[in-house]
Amino acid sequence: MMKKSILSTLIASAIFIGLCQAQVAEDFKPSSLNQPGQEYPMVNSQGYARFKIVAPAADSVRVSLGLGGKGGTKLAKAEDGTWMGTTEGPMDEGFHYYNVKIDGGKFNDPGTLNFYGSVRWESGIEIPAKDQDFYALKNVPHGHVQQVLFPSPSTGTSRRAFVYTPAGYEKGKEKYPVLYLQHGWGEDETAWMNQGRANLIMDNLIAEGKIKPFIIVNTYGMTNEVKFGKIREFKIEPFQTVLINELIPYIDANFRTLANKDNRAMAGLSMGGMETKMITLNNPDVFSYYGLLSGGVYTPADITDKSKVKLVFLSCGSKERPDGVRKAAEELKAAGFNAVSYVSEGTAHEFQTWRRSLYQLAPMLFKK
Amino acid sequence: MMKKSILSTLIASAIFIGLCQAQVAEDFKPSSLNQPGQEYPMVNSQGYARFKIVAPAADSVRVSLGLGGKGGTKLAKAEDGTWMGTTEGPMDEGFHYYNVKIDGGKFNDPGTLNFYGSVRWESGIEIPAKDQDFYALKNVPHGHVQQVLFPSPSTGTSRRAFVYTPAGYEKGKEKYPVLYLQHGWGEDETAWMNQGRANLIMDNLIAEGKIKPFIIVNTYGMTNEVKFGKIREFKIEPFQTVLINELIPYIDANFRTLANKDNRAMAGLSMGGMETKMITLNNPDVFSYYGLLSGGVYTPADITDKSKVKLVFLSCGSKERPDGVRKAAEELKAAGFNAVSYVSEGTAHEFQTWRRSLYQLAPMLFKK
C-alpha cells in the first residue's frame, strides 16, 4: 500500500511538473504585425510571445501582456544590454493589445505596429490562430476601404468614417445593403479594419461565394467622452444624432446603397453593442438586423414590434459569459424571433472573438 | 573715445543678450497631432515645442527634436517625477518627426500620433504655420481617401495604395486625370495623406475653384530594400514594374480616370523625386507632367522628346539648395520647356516644403 501510494504520488508529481514546465518550442517567428524589418516581438507555434526591448540604461522593463493577474511579463536584462522575456504561458489565439512599462512610464514596443485601444495607440501582437485563414490576405479580389469626412452639424466638425465597398463596386451599378459596425470602449473607427480585419473577412467570404456583398461603415462611437468605469453615465443621444441624422444620410447620398430598413444592419462590439442595442431600439424603422458582439443581450420585452426585426445575433467568447448569450438567444427564439447565438471557442473579450463573430454574422445578413 | 567704445560694446552686448535670451512666450497649447485627451507635447506661438514624458525611474530622457547639431532636447526631471523640456529655439513651421530616447532606447512619445518615417512609426508634432489655412480641415465638401489592395504578380502579393477621389466622385460620371505622388526614403504610402494632408489641400483648392479636380494615388516606393546611405545601389525596375504594369492598369480599371498620357502626372518628394525622374524618363508615353519636390532636377539633355512633356515642376525649401532648383528651371525654360521652380520660404527637407509644393503644383496640372 505504502509503496503504491508513493509510486502514485511520484507519477502524479511527474505529470504535474511535466504540465507546468511544458517545453517552450523554440520555433519563434516575428509577429505578423511587426513594423517593417523588425524581428521582435516573436510568437511560437504554441502561442507564447517573446519580447525584446532595447533600453540599456533602464532599471526595469515590463510588458503588459502575459498571464492574468501577474501584471504581465517582466523582462530581464540580457548580456548585450537588451531586455528580453517570454510570456509564462501560451496566449489566446488572435490579436492582443499591449504596452511596455519602462522605468515607470508607459510606452509602445518600437518593434510592432500601433492600434487604437484603451484611448491610446497601443502596441499590437498577433498570435497565429488555427482558423486564421478566414481573415488572411489572399490573392482574391479586394474591396476598398474609404476614409470619408462627413459633415456633422451636431458636433460642429467634419467627422471621419471608414467605408468598406466590396470588390467591383467601382465598376458596377448595383446597389448594396449596409452594415453599420461599431468599435468598443477606448477604440475608434480604425479598429474594425485594422485589428478586426473586417475588409479581409469580407473579401474572403465574397470570393468564396458565401455571402451577398454588402457595404460596412465604421465611425467613432464615443462622441461624448466616457470615462472607463463610468459607462452608466453614458448618454446615447449625441452619437445617435451623428449616426442617424448625419452619417446614414451621407452614406446613402454618396454610395450606391439600398437605402431602407430591410437593407440596413447595425452591430457593435462591447460598448458598441450597448450603443447598437439603444440605437436599434430607439429607431425601429432604420435597421432590421441587430448584432451584439460581447455587448450584452436583447430580451423579448426590449423589442416592441417583432415584425420589424429580421435577425438578432448575440455572441461572445467562451471565456466571457457564453451561457448568458445562449440563454438570451433561446428566449428570443421561444418568443418567435429569428435569434442566433455564437460562442467563440477559447477566446475572451478580444478581437479574435469579434473577427469570428463577424465571420458568422455576415452570411446571415440581408437574406430577404 | 574710450567712453564711446565702452558704450558701444555695452549696447551691442545688450542687443546680443536680448536676441539670445528672447522671452519664450508662455502661450503653449497642445500640438494638433496629439492623441485624444493628451496635453503634451505643446507648441507656442513662436514655434517652440515643449515635451513632458512620464518615466519616474528613468535616468535620462531626450527628445530628438531641437536645434541642429545639439542632439535634440534634453528633458529634466520635474518635482512630480515627470520629465520636461522645451526646445532651445523656435522650430520651423509645419510637421516634424521625432522620437524619445529613454535610458538609451528609442521610443515614441505616448502623447502624440505616430507617422511612418525613417523606416519606423515615429512621433509627430505640428508647429502652427502662418499659411496653415491651405491644409486645414474646413467645412467644405471632402473627397474620400480609399485604401486599395491591388494585385502585384511581380512581387507575389497584394500591394496597398491610397487613392484620393475628389468630393462628388461617387455621385458623378465624370472621368478624372490622375497624379501619382510618391513619398520619400523611409516613409510609405501613408505619408502624403497623413503628414502631407494632401486630401485636405485638394479639398480646399477644389472648394475655392482654384483647380480642376483630379485623383491622387500613393503607393509604396521602396519595393526593393534601400539602406540609408546606399541610395546609389537603388534599382528602379522593381518599383517601376509595380507602378507601370500593375498599379496604373488597376487604377484605370477601377476608377473613372482619363487613362492617357495627357491626363497623367507623376511627382515625388526626396527619394520619390529620384524615382519620378527615372520612371518618367523611362516611360515618356505614360506621364506628361513631372514634379520633383526636394528630389533633384531634370536637365534639358535628360529629356529626349520635348513635345511629350507639358510641365516640369521643381521645388525645395529655402533651407535646402534653392539655387540649384531655380537654375535648373531656368535652363529648362531656356531650352523651351514649360518649367517652374518653387522655393518654400523658411523650410527645410520636411513636409511643410512638400505640402506647399503640392499646393503650388496642383493648379498647374492638367491645364490642356
XYZ file of C-alpha atoms in Angstrom:
736
model
C 0.000 0.000 0.000
C 2.626 2.380 1.124
C 4.714 1.557 -1.921
C 1.841 2.041 -4.345
C 0.863 5.278 -2.779
C 4.376 6.648 -3.124
C 4.515 5.458 -6.676
C 1.181 7.118 -7.470
C 2.368 10.312 -5.891
C 5.582 10.184 -7.858
C 3.721 9.605 -11.108
C 1.212 12.322 -10.332
C 4.042 14.698 -9.448
C 5.880 13.862 -12.631
C 2.776 14.574 -14.695
C 2.145 17.785 -12.775
C 5.698 19.003 -13.214
C 5.556 17.978 -16.849
C 2.430 20.049 -17.348
C 3.810 23.077 -15.556
C 7.180 23.008 -17.183
C 5.945 22.175 -20.661
C 8.776 22.685 -23.072
C 8.586 26.037 -24.830
C 9.008 25.260 -28.535
C 11.949 27.220 -29.920
C 10.259 27.944 -33.227
C 9.652 31.659 -32.621
C 8.914 33.870 -35.631
C 8.287 37.620 -35.891
C 4.661 38.537 -35.181
C 2.795 39.338 -38.391
C 2.058 42.838 -37.043
C 5.700 43.872 -36.650
C 6.983 47.061 -38.205
C 8.950 46.503 -41.434
C 12.229 44.693 -40.791
C 11.607 44.172 -37.057
C 12.378 40.756 -35.596
C 10.677 41.238 -32.200
C 8.115 40.655 -30.761
C 8.056 36.988 -31.761
C 5.463 34.257 -31.370
C 5.896 30.473 -31.377
C 3.711 27.630 -32.566
C 2.274 27.157 -29.060
C 1.157 30.776 -28.698
C 3.968 32.025 -26.465
C 5.114 35.589 -27.111
C 8.725 36.707 -26.717
C 9.743 40.338 -26.388
C 12.992 42.232 -26.830
C 13.323 45.868 -25.865
C 16.457 47.986 -26.291
C 16.930 50.299 -23.306
C 20.429 49.568 -21.988
C 20.327 52.030 -19.091
C 16.825 51.179 -17.862
C 16.272 49.680 -14.414
C 13.059 47.839 -15.164
C 11.141 46.801 -18.282
C 7.788 45.030 -18.170
C 5.354 44.103 -20.927
C 1.650 44.343 -20.050
C 0.917 41.078 -21.849
C 1.111 37.756 -20.069
C -0.842 35.547 -17.749
C -3.767 37.080 -15.913
C -3.217 38.622 -12.526
C 0.561 38.607 -12.789
C 0.868 42.109 -14.168
C 2.299 40.964 -17.452
C 5.760 39.751 -18.329
C 8.849 41.082 -16.588
C 11.784 41.302 -18.971
C 15.331 40.521 -17.862
C 18.476 42.261 -18.969
C 20.417 40.180 -21.455
C 24.192 40.239 -21.838
C 24.002 42.576 -24.821
C 22.131 45.192 -22.769
C 18.726 44.460 -24.278
C 15.732 43.358 -22.227
C 14.112 40.050 -23.071
C 11.287 37.901 -21.818
C 8.761 35.272 -22.816
C 5.182 35.007 -21.582
C 4.790 32.409 -18.822
C 2.253 30.514 -20.875
C 0.608 30.472 -24.287
C -1.625 33.412 -25.157
C -5.126 33.113 -26.590
C -5.187 32.983 -30.371
C -5.589 36.234 -32.272
C -4.902 39.907 -31.667
C -3.788 41.423 -28.364
C -3.089 44.995 -27.333
C -0.155 45.662 -25.038
C 2.269 48.286 -23.862
C 5.697 48.401 -22.260
C 6.463 49.871 -18.831
C 9.962 51.328 -18.805
C 11.180 52.769 -15.535
C 7.617 53.558 -14.558
C 6.482 55.132 -17.846
C 4.071 53.564 -20.331
C 5.408 53.337 -23.899
C 4.894 51.249 -27.004
C 7.094 48.469 -28.281
C 9.078 50.024 -31.170
C 9.050 46.620 -32.879
C 5.382 46.450 -33.699
C 2.538 48.435 -35.217
C 0.175 50.514 -33.137
C -3.570 50.059 -32.811
C -6.015 52.405 -31.136
C -7.385 50.865 -27.929
C -7.707 51.968 -24.275
C -7.953 55.569 -25.529
C -4.365 55.446 -26.784
C -2.392 53.987 -29.671
C -1.206 50.676 -28.206
C 1.234 48.050 -29.410
C -0.328 45.027 -31.068
C 0.706 41.396 -31.447
C -0.885 38.565 -33.407
C -0.906 35.014 -32.042
C -1.428 32.702 -35.037
C -4.812 31.002 -34.860
C -5.859 27.634 -36.222
C -8.633 29.355 -38.171
C -6.584 32.362 -39.337
C -7.328 31.558 -42.960
C -10.679 33.360 -42.890
C -9.019 36.740 -42.196
C -5.803 36.205 -44.187
C -4.741 38.477 -47.041
C -5.285 36.240 -50.062
C -4.980 36.518 -53.788
C -8.669 37.315 -54.287
C -10.361 40.497 -55.498
C -10.140 43.070 -52.722
C -12.702 45.650 -51.717
C -11.635 49.197 -50.952
C -11.653 50.887 -47.556
C -12.528 54.546 -47.928
C -11.846 57.235 -45.387
C -14.717 59.712 -45.601
C -15.104 63.025 -43.781
C -18.803 63.686 -43.372
C -20.376 66.951 -42.225
C -21.649 66.795 -38.654
C -23.539 69.967 -37.735
C -24.447 68.499 -34.314
C -20.766 68.306 -33.294
C -19.633 71.288 -35.364
C -16.988 69.463 -37.360
C -16.299 67.026 -40.177
C -16.249 63.538 -38.712
C -14.366 60.533 -40.007
C -15.819 57.211 -41.068
C -14.376 54.218 -42.901
C -16.450 52.604 -45.606
C -15.743 49.136 -46.985
C -17.004 48.737 -50.530
C -16.848 45.210 -51.994
C -14.530 44.358 -54.912
C -16.029 45.520 -58.188
C -18.061 48.298 -56.557
C -16.371 50.977 -58.714
C -17.050 49.194 -61.968
C -20.654 48.202 -61.281
C -24.041 49.845 -60.967
C -25.520 47.571 -58.325
C -26.848 48.942 -55.042
C -25.725 47.352 -51.775
C -27.069 46.809 -48.246
C -25.094 48.426 -45.410
C -23.861 47.175 -42.042
C -23.039 49.919 -39.518
C -20.423 48.268 -37.315
C -19.169 49.841 -34.096
C -15.949 49.504 -32.086
C -15.613 49.152 -28.314
C -14.738 51.476 -25.463
C -11.371 53.203 -25.912
C -11.192 52.208 -29.572
C -12.147 54.234 -32.618
C -13.288 53.925 -36.221
C -9.946 52.376 -37.240
C -10.455 49.260 -35.074
C -12.637 47.054 -37.280
C -10.425 47.322 -40.353
C -7.031 47.333 -38.553
C -7.428 44.960 -35.615
C -10.607 43.341 -36.883
C -9.507 42.761 -40.490
C -13.160 43.232 -41.438
C -12.216 44.084 -45.038
C -10.260 40.837 -45.484
C -13.003 38.782 -43.807
C -15.463 40.263 -46.302
C -13.121 39.841 -49.304
C -12.677 36.146 -48.469
C -16.361 35.464 -47.785
C -17.341 37.166 -51.042
C -14.625 35.362 -53.051
C -15.906 32.022 -51.748
C -19.478 32.931 -52.645
C -20.572 32.578 -49.027
C -22.243 35.974 -48.722
C -24.092 38.529 -50.769
C -21.712 41.527 -50.945
C -22.544 44.472 -48.704
C -21.010 47.729 -47.531
C -19.609 48.162 -43.994
C -19.406 51.557 -42.289
C -17.368 52.288 -39.141
C -17.389 55.574 -37.301
C -16.340 56.883 -33.905
C -18.852 55.983 -31.219
C -17.528 57.906 -28.225
C -18.995 61.169 -29.381
C -19.369 62.222 -25.788
C -16.487 61.386 -23.510
C -16.946 58.273 -21.433
C -14.542 57.553 -18.621
C -13.753 53.903 -18.050
C -15.946 52.574 -15.252
C -18.454 55.386 -15.784
C -20.271 53.647 -18.598
C -23.567 54.155 -16.755
C -23.260 57.881 -17.255
C -23.162 57.309 -20.994
C -25.841 59.132 -22.968
C -26.654 57.732 -26.370
C -28.177 60.883 -27.874
C -25.026 62.630 -29.158
C -23.803 59.562 -31.032
C -27.300 58.586 -32.146
C -27.710 62.021 -33.749
C -24.397 61.667 -35.586
C -25.227 58.167 -36.828
C -28.907 58.525 -37.706
C -29.154 62.158 -38.807
C -25.715 62.775 -40.276
C -23.767 59.647 -41.231
C -26.538 57.481 -42.715
C -27.822 60.297 -44.972
C -24.236 60.980 -46.101
C -23.611 57.313 -46.899
C -26.914 56.973 -48.735
C -26.170 60.130 -50.748
C -22.587 59.241 -51.650
C -22.652 55.464 -52.090
C -24.865 53.138 -54.076
C -26.849 51.830 -51.107
C -30.183 50.110 -50.759
C -31.370 52.911 -48.518
C -34.063 51.251 -46.480
C -34.604 49.389 -43.231
C -34.616 45.943 -44.831
C -31.120 46.515 -46.137
C -29.586 48.125 -43.082
C -27.926 46.346 -40.155
C -26.255 47.606 -37.017
C -23.815 45.666 -34.882
C -21.181 46.553 -32.341
C -18.650 45.014 -30.009
C -18.612 45.614 -26.245
C -19.611 49.282 -25.705
C -20.544 49.323 -29.397
C -23.020 46.563 -28.589
C -24.583 48.722 -25.904
C -24.868 51.527 -28.463
C -26.307 49.149 -31.027
C -28.971 47.982 -28.609
C -30.014 51.524 -27.668
C -29.985 52.880 -31.209
C -31.775 49.939 -32.856
C -34.498 50.007 -30.194
C -34.864 53.796 -30.469
C -35.024 53.591 -34.277
C -37.068 50.519 -35.219
C -37.619 51.804 -38.764
C -33.932 52.325 -39.556
C -32.350 48.872 -39.025
C -33.747 45.369 -39.309
C -30.663 43.264 -38.431
C -29.172 43.634 -34.929
C -25.852 42.268 -33.675
C -24.320 42.438 -30.179
C -20.753 41.097 -30.028
C -19.656 40.707 -26.398
C -22.030 43.586 -25.940
C -24.987 42.360 -23.915
C -28.290 40.862 -24.980
C -31.821 41.779 -26.013
C -34.791 40.305 -24.165
C -38.114 39.725 -25.927
C -39.560 42.559 -23.820
C -36.992 45.029 -25.214
C -38.432 44.831 -28.717
C -41.839 46.411 -29.243
C -42.598 45.299 -32.783
C -41.315 41.832 -33.565
C -42.188 42.116 -37.256
C -39.560 44.811 -37.780
C -36.605 42.651 -36.703
C -35.201 40.171 -39.207
C -32.304 38.915 -37.073
C -30.894 39.215 -33.578
C -27.307 37.959 -33.413
C -25.675 37.595 -29.989
C -22.115 36.435 -29.484
C -19.165 36.362 -27.098
C -16.024 34.385 -26.326
C -16.172 31.119 -24.387
C -14.043 32.856 -21.731
C -16.696 35.551 -21.261
C -20.277 34.648 -20.248
C -21.412 32.332 -23.020
C -24.369 30.977 -21.060
C -25.971 34.398 -20.845
C -25.700 34.838 -24.602
C -27.019 31.341 -25.351
C -29.909 31.699 -22.908
C -30.902 35.099 -24.299
C -30.988 33.729 -27.851
C -33.127 30.793 -26.690
C -35.574 33.143 -25.006
C -35.800 35.278 -28.138
C -36.349 32.189 -30.279
C -39.051 30.948 -27.916
C -40.722 34.345 -28.303
C -40.712 33.946 -32.081
C -37.619 35.966 -33.046
C -35.017 34.890 -35.574
C -32.248 34.853 -32.970
C -28.823 33.254 -33.179
C -26.107 32.878 -30.581
C -22.464 32.234 -31.355
C -19.679 31.434 -28.882
C -16.063 31.776 -29.985
C -14.153 28.824 -28.552
C -11.133 29.593 -26.376
C -11.240 33.364 -26.661
C -12.071 36.189 -24.268
C -13.125 39.851 -24.603
C -10.750 40.384 -27.516
C -10.715 40.855 -31.268
C -10.456 37.177 -32.192
C -13.945 36.783 -30.722
C -15.191 39.667 -32.840
C -13.467 38.629 -36.077
C -15.120 35.225 -35.727
C -18.422 36.859 -34.812
C -18.370 38.971 -37.982
C -17.498 35.862 -39.981
C -20.561 34.119 -38.506
C -22.856 37.126 -38.741
C -22.118 38.226 -42.316
C -23.763 35.246 -44.088
C -26.955 35.767 -42.046
C -27.414 39.395 -43.090
C -29.685 40.693 -45.829
C -31.125 37.300 -46.696
C -34.507 38.635 -47.745
C 36.965 107.665 -27.318
C 37.373 105.111 -24.597
C 33.997 106.012 -23.200
C 32.230 105.760 -26.520
C 33.832 102.415 -27.223
C 32.669 101.001 -23.889
C 29.200 102.365 -24.501
C 29.084 100.787 -27.965
C 30.196 97.492 -26.517
C 27.594 97.696 -23.790
C 24.843 98.482 -26.273
C 25.976 95.718 -28.622
C 26.131 93.275 -25.725
C 22.676 94.265 -24.550
C 21.256 93.690 -28.042
C 23.108 90.407 -28.320
C 21.880 89.172 -24.935
C 18.390 90.331 -25.806
C 18.426 88.325 -29.004
C 19.781 85.219 -27.355
C 17.545 85.262 -24.339
C 14.386 86.142 -26.242
C 11.467 85.598 -23.927
C 9.696 82.280 -24.533
C 6.009 83.139 -24.807
C 4.032 81.148 -22.241
C 1.105 80.551 -24.558
C 1.736 76.830 -25.108
C -1.122 74.739 -26.463
C -1.354 71.006 -27.222
C 0.014 70.148 -30.667
C -2.782 69.472 -33.131
C -1.407 65.956 -33.679
C -1.746 64.830 -30.057
C -3.592 61.659 -29.191
C -7.123 62.258 -27.845
C -7.067 63.974 -24.453
C -3.278 64.406 -24.344
C -1.914 67.772 -23.226
C 1.728 67.242 -24.265
C 3.642 67.829 -26.491
C 2.760 71.524 -26.635
C 3.697 74.305 -29.034
C 3.704 78.054 -28.533
C 3.014 80.982 -30.833
C 6.740 81.389 -31.553
C 7.228 77.787 -32.672
C 8.848 76.436 -29.507
C 7.913 72.870 -28.595
C 7.576 71.645 -25.005
C 7.636 67.995 -24.049
C 6.527 66.046 -20.987
C 7.323 62.369 -20.568
C 6.275 60.200 -17.625
C 9.065 57.790 -16.651
C 9.703 58.431 -12.951
C 12.527 55.886 -12.565
C 14.418 56.788 -15.746
C 17.932 58.213 -15.593
C 17.852 60.127 -18.845
C 15.187 61.299 -21.293
C 15.977 63.128 -24.515
C 13.738 64.188 -27.398
C 15.311 64.010 -30.873
C 13.766 67.326 -31.849
C 15.548 70.593 -31.234
C 18.217 72.828 -32.638
C 20.550 71.333 -35.208
C 23.741 69.703 -34.047
C 22.736 69.619 -30.402
C 21.286 66.131 -30.459
C 17.807 67.297 -29.659
C 16.295 68.460 -26.402
C 17.390 67.013 -23.077
C 14.495 66.797 -20.645
C 14.916 67.468 -16.940
C 13.192 65.696 -14.108
C 10.422 67.796 -12.618
C 9.312 67.682 -8.994
C 6.379 65.388 -9.821
C 8.694 62.762 -11.325
C 7.882 63.620 -14.916
C 10.500 64.738 -17.441
C 10.069 68.104 -19.099
C 11.868 70.272 -21.580
C 11.431 72.980 -24.173
C 13.319 73.296 -27.448
C 16.148 75.841 -27.217
C 14.680 77.817 -30.071
C 11.662 78.007 -32.356
C 11.177 75.129 -34.780
C 10.446 75.544 -38.472
C 6.753 75.781 -39.252
C 4.896 72.589 -40.107
C 5.280 68.897 -39.412
C 8.273 67.265 -37.716
C 9.060 63.644 -36.951
C 10.740 62.861 -33.634
C 11.372 60.155 -31.098
C 12.287 59.918 -27.425
C 15.467 58.342 -26.051
C 14.805 56.811 -22.654
C 17.748 55.247 -20.876
C 19.366 54.517 -24.212
C 16.316 53.057 -26.001
C 14.381 54.742 -28.786
C 10.631 55.039 -28.158
C 7.724 57.217 -29.190
C 6.096 59.987 -27.207
C 2.858 58.463 -25.861
C 1.262 61.906 -26.111
C 1.168 62.178 -29.865
C 0.169 60.310 -33.010
C 2.635 58.219 -34.983
C 3.673 58.742 -38.589
C 5.734 56.424 -40.726
C 9.176 57.910 -41.411
C 12.795 56.705 -41.075
C 11.535 53.140 -41.639
C 9.618 53.232 -38.351
C 6.456 54.723 -36.934
C 7.718 57.967 -35.402
C 6.140 60.564 -33.167
C 4.871 63.660 -34.933
C 4.388 67.283 -33.904
C 2.831 70.177 -35.767
C 4.248 73.693 -35.438
C 1.450 76.090 -36.450
C 2.333 77.876 -39.699
C 1.271 81.299 -40.898
C -0.142 79.687 -44.034
C -1.750 76.671 -42.323
C -5.152 77.587 -43.717
C -4.465 75.854 -47.033
C -4.195 72.429 -45.381
C -6.740 72.961 -42.594
C -9.800 70.732 -42.149
C -12.602 73.063 -43.198
C -16.336 72.887 -43.615
C -16.138 72.190 -47.359
C -17.064 69.066 -49.345
C -14.435 66.422 -48.665
C -13.020 63.881 -51.048
C -12.554 60.298 -49.951
C -9.252 58.505 -49.370
C -9.531 54.876 -50.387
C -7.228 52.095 -49.323
C -6.950 49.693 -52.231
C -5.156 46.350 -52.367
C -4.066 45.761 -55.950
C -2.709 42.504 -57.363
C 1.048 42.582 -57.913
C 2.247 39.435 -59.683
C 5.797 40.826 -59.870
C 6.090 40.898 -56.067
C 3.779 37.957 -55.430
C 1.352 39.783 -53.169
C -1.490 42.268 -52.960
C 0.024 45.721 -52.540
C -1.541 48.725 -50.848
C -2.234 52.099 -52.388
C -4.243 55.109 -51.236
C -6.454 56.848 -53.746
C -7.866 60.342 -53.225
C -11.102 60.855 -55.131
C -12.479 64.415 -55.164
C -15.769 65.286 -53.415
C -18.711 64.237 -55.541
C -16.787 61.466 -57.294
C -19.271 58.802 -56.147
C -22.297 60.701 -57.377
C -20.900 61.720 -60.754
C -19.992 60.159 -64.068
C -17.069 62.413 -64.954
C -13.631 60.971 -65.653
C -10.604 62.464 -63.898
C -6.878 62.945 -64.534
C -4.510 61.210 -62.080
C -1.413 62.343 -60.200
C 0.854 59.515 -58.981
C 2.530 61.041 -55.946
C 5.415 59.354 -54.130
C 6.772 59.563 -50.585
C 10.406 59.818 -49.521
C 13.003 57.402 -48.169
C 11.866 55.590 -45.021
C 8.266 56.682 -45.499
C 5.416 54.756 -47.074
C 2.112 55.192 -48.885
C 0.501 56.692 -45.761
C 2.794 59.759 -45.755
C 1.110 62.074 -48.257
C -2.346 61.855 -46.687
C -1.241 61.711 -43.012
C 1.773 64.006 -42.782
C 1.184 65.743 -46.104
C -2.548 66.379 -45.689
C -2.799 66.020 -49.472
C -6.517 65.242 -49.260
C -7.258 68.451 -47.329
C -5.040 70.537 -49.648
C -7.053 69.185 -52.582
C -10.442 69.619 -50.840
C -9.621 73.272 -50.149
C -8.222 74.027 -53.618
C -11.276 72.439 -55.248
C -13.724 74.224 -52.916
C -12.122 77.553 -53.832
C -12.337 76.746 -57.527
C -8.571 77.038 -57.897
C -8.038 73.684 -59.585
C -9.738 71.222 -61.862
C -10.428 68.171 -59.637
C -8.148 65.201 -60.108
C -7.363 61.872 -58.459
C -4.172 61.305 -56.424
C -2.620 57.865 -55.977
C 0.071 56.996 -53.403
C 1.808 53.672 -53.149
C 4.901 52.235 -51.521
C 8.050 53.118 -53.443
C 10.693 51.089 -51.628
C 9.768 47.871 -53.377
C 13.337 46.743 -53.096
C 15.049 47.442 -49.814
C 17.245 50.511 -49.768
C 19.556 51.113 -46.861
C 20.047 54.737 -45.880
C 23.269 55.998 -47.468
C 23.137 53.257 -50.106
C 20.778 55.116 -52.379
C 23.200 54.645 -55.291
C 22.553 50.921 -55.186
C 18.873 51.603 -55.759
C 17.409 49.888 -58.834
C 14.254 51.416 -60.237
C 12.986 48.336 -62.100
C 11.096 46.550 -59.286
C 9.098 49.660 -58.372
C 8.692 50.720 -61.992
C 7.130 47.356 -62.790
C 4.689 47.694 -59.881
C 3.735 51.243 -60.840
C 3.563 50.995 -64.626
C 2.441 47.392 -65.177
C 0.316 46.746 -62.106
C -0.916 49.850 -60.293
C -1.789 52.105 -63.247
C -3.813 49.383 -65.003
C -5.634 48.654 -61.714
C -6.460 52.324 -61.152
C -7.611 52.792 -64.746
C -9.800 49.680 -64.485
C -11.347 50.511 -61.113
C -11.684 54.296 -61.155
C -13.154 56.726 -63.646
C -9.837 58.009 -64.980
C -8.817 59.785 -68.152
C -6.461 56.942 -68.960
C -3.902 58.610 -71.179
C -0.574 60.392 -71.031
C -2.072 63.880 -71.261
C -4.025 63.263 -68.074
C -1.346 61.540 -66.042
C 1.235 63.208 -63.814
C 3.965 61.834 -61.615
C 5.638 63.644 -58.742
C 7.596 62.633 -55.692
C 9.440 64.048 -52.734
C 13.099 63.336 -51.971
C 13.739 59.697 -52.946
C 10.300 59.765 -54.577
C 11.638 62.554 -56.782
C 14.529 60.377 -57.860
C 12.011 57.641 -58.700
C 9.820 60.122 -60.550
C 12.733 61.283 -62.653
C 13.783 57.752 -63.613
C 10.275 56.481 -64.299
C 9.065 59.499 -66.280
C 12.196 59.418 -68.459
C 11.914 55.644 -68.961
C 8.213 55.953 -69.840
C 7.756 59.101 -71.957
C 4.348 57.914 -73.204
C 2.848 57.348 -69.750
C 3.142 60.743 -68.000
C 3.204 64.287 -69.328
C 3.531 66.296 -66.087
C 6.664 65.795 -63.958
C 7.291 67.066 -60.412
C 10.416 66.748 -58.255
C 9.908 68.014 -54.689
C 13.253 68.275 -52.908
C 14.126 65.440 -55.223
C 16.697 66.645 -57.712
C 16.326 68.278 -61.115
C 15.966 67.461 -64.808
C 18.393 68.946 -67.327
C 17.338 69.642 -70.931
C 19.619 66.776 -72.002
C 17.679 64.306 -69.820
C 14.522 64.622 -71.878
C 14.639 63.138 -75.381
C 11.321 64.343 -76.774
C 10.396 67.805 -75.569
C 6.936 67.651 -77.141
C 5.834 64.927 -74.742
C 6.373 66.993 -71.581
C 3.716 69.506 -70.608
C 5.271 70.652 -67.324
C 8.428 70.213 -65.280
C 7.925 71.381 -61.687
C 10.983 71.621 -59.413
C 10.801 72.683 -55.788
C 12.579 72.628 -52.445
C 12.777 74.501 -49.173
C 14.786 77.718 -48.855
C 16.949 75.874 -46.295
C 17.855 73.233 -48.869
C 19.570 74.162 -52.169
C 17.118 76.580 -53.761
C 19.656 77.938 -56.264
C 20.079 74.536 -57.884
C 16.327 74.212 -58.349
C 15.942 77.771 -59.681
C 18.877 77.395 -62.058
C 17.621 74.046 -63.403
C 14.191 75.520 -64.133
C 15.813 78.486 -65.922
C 17.879 76.135 -68.069
C 14.805 74.098 -68.950
C 12.894 77.260 -69.810
C 15.762 78.472 -71.988
C 15.599 75.124 -73.782
C 11.895 75.631 -74.492
C 10.314 73.589 -71.700
C 7.359 74.673 -69.580
C 9.385 74.592 -66.376
C 8.555 76.113 -62.999
C 10.594 76.365 -59.827
C 9.142 76.943 -56.386
C 11.043 77.606 -53.172
C 9.258 77.217 -49.834
C 10.369 80.076 -47.601
C 11.904 79.186 -44.232
C 11.559 75.426 -44.501
C 13.995 72.546 -44.923
C 13.787 68.936 -46.138
C 10.457 68.434 -44.371
C 6.758 68.066 -45.062
C 5.895 71.767 -44.884
C 8.014 72.193 -48.025
C 6.114 69.398 -49.734
C 2.642 70.478 -48.621
C 3.375 73.905 -50.092
C 4.862 72.326 -53.200
C 1.692 70.307 -53.812
C -0.365 73.455 -53.262
C 1.711 75.227 -55.929
C 1.861 72.271 -58.318
C -1.830 71.248 -58.301
C -3.165 74.299 -60.177
C -0.563 73.815 -62.936
C -1.574 70.227 -63.678
C -3.863 69.055 -66.472
C -4.347 72.505 -67.969
C -4.676 71.298 -71.531
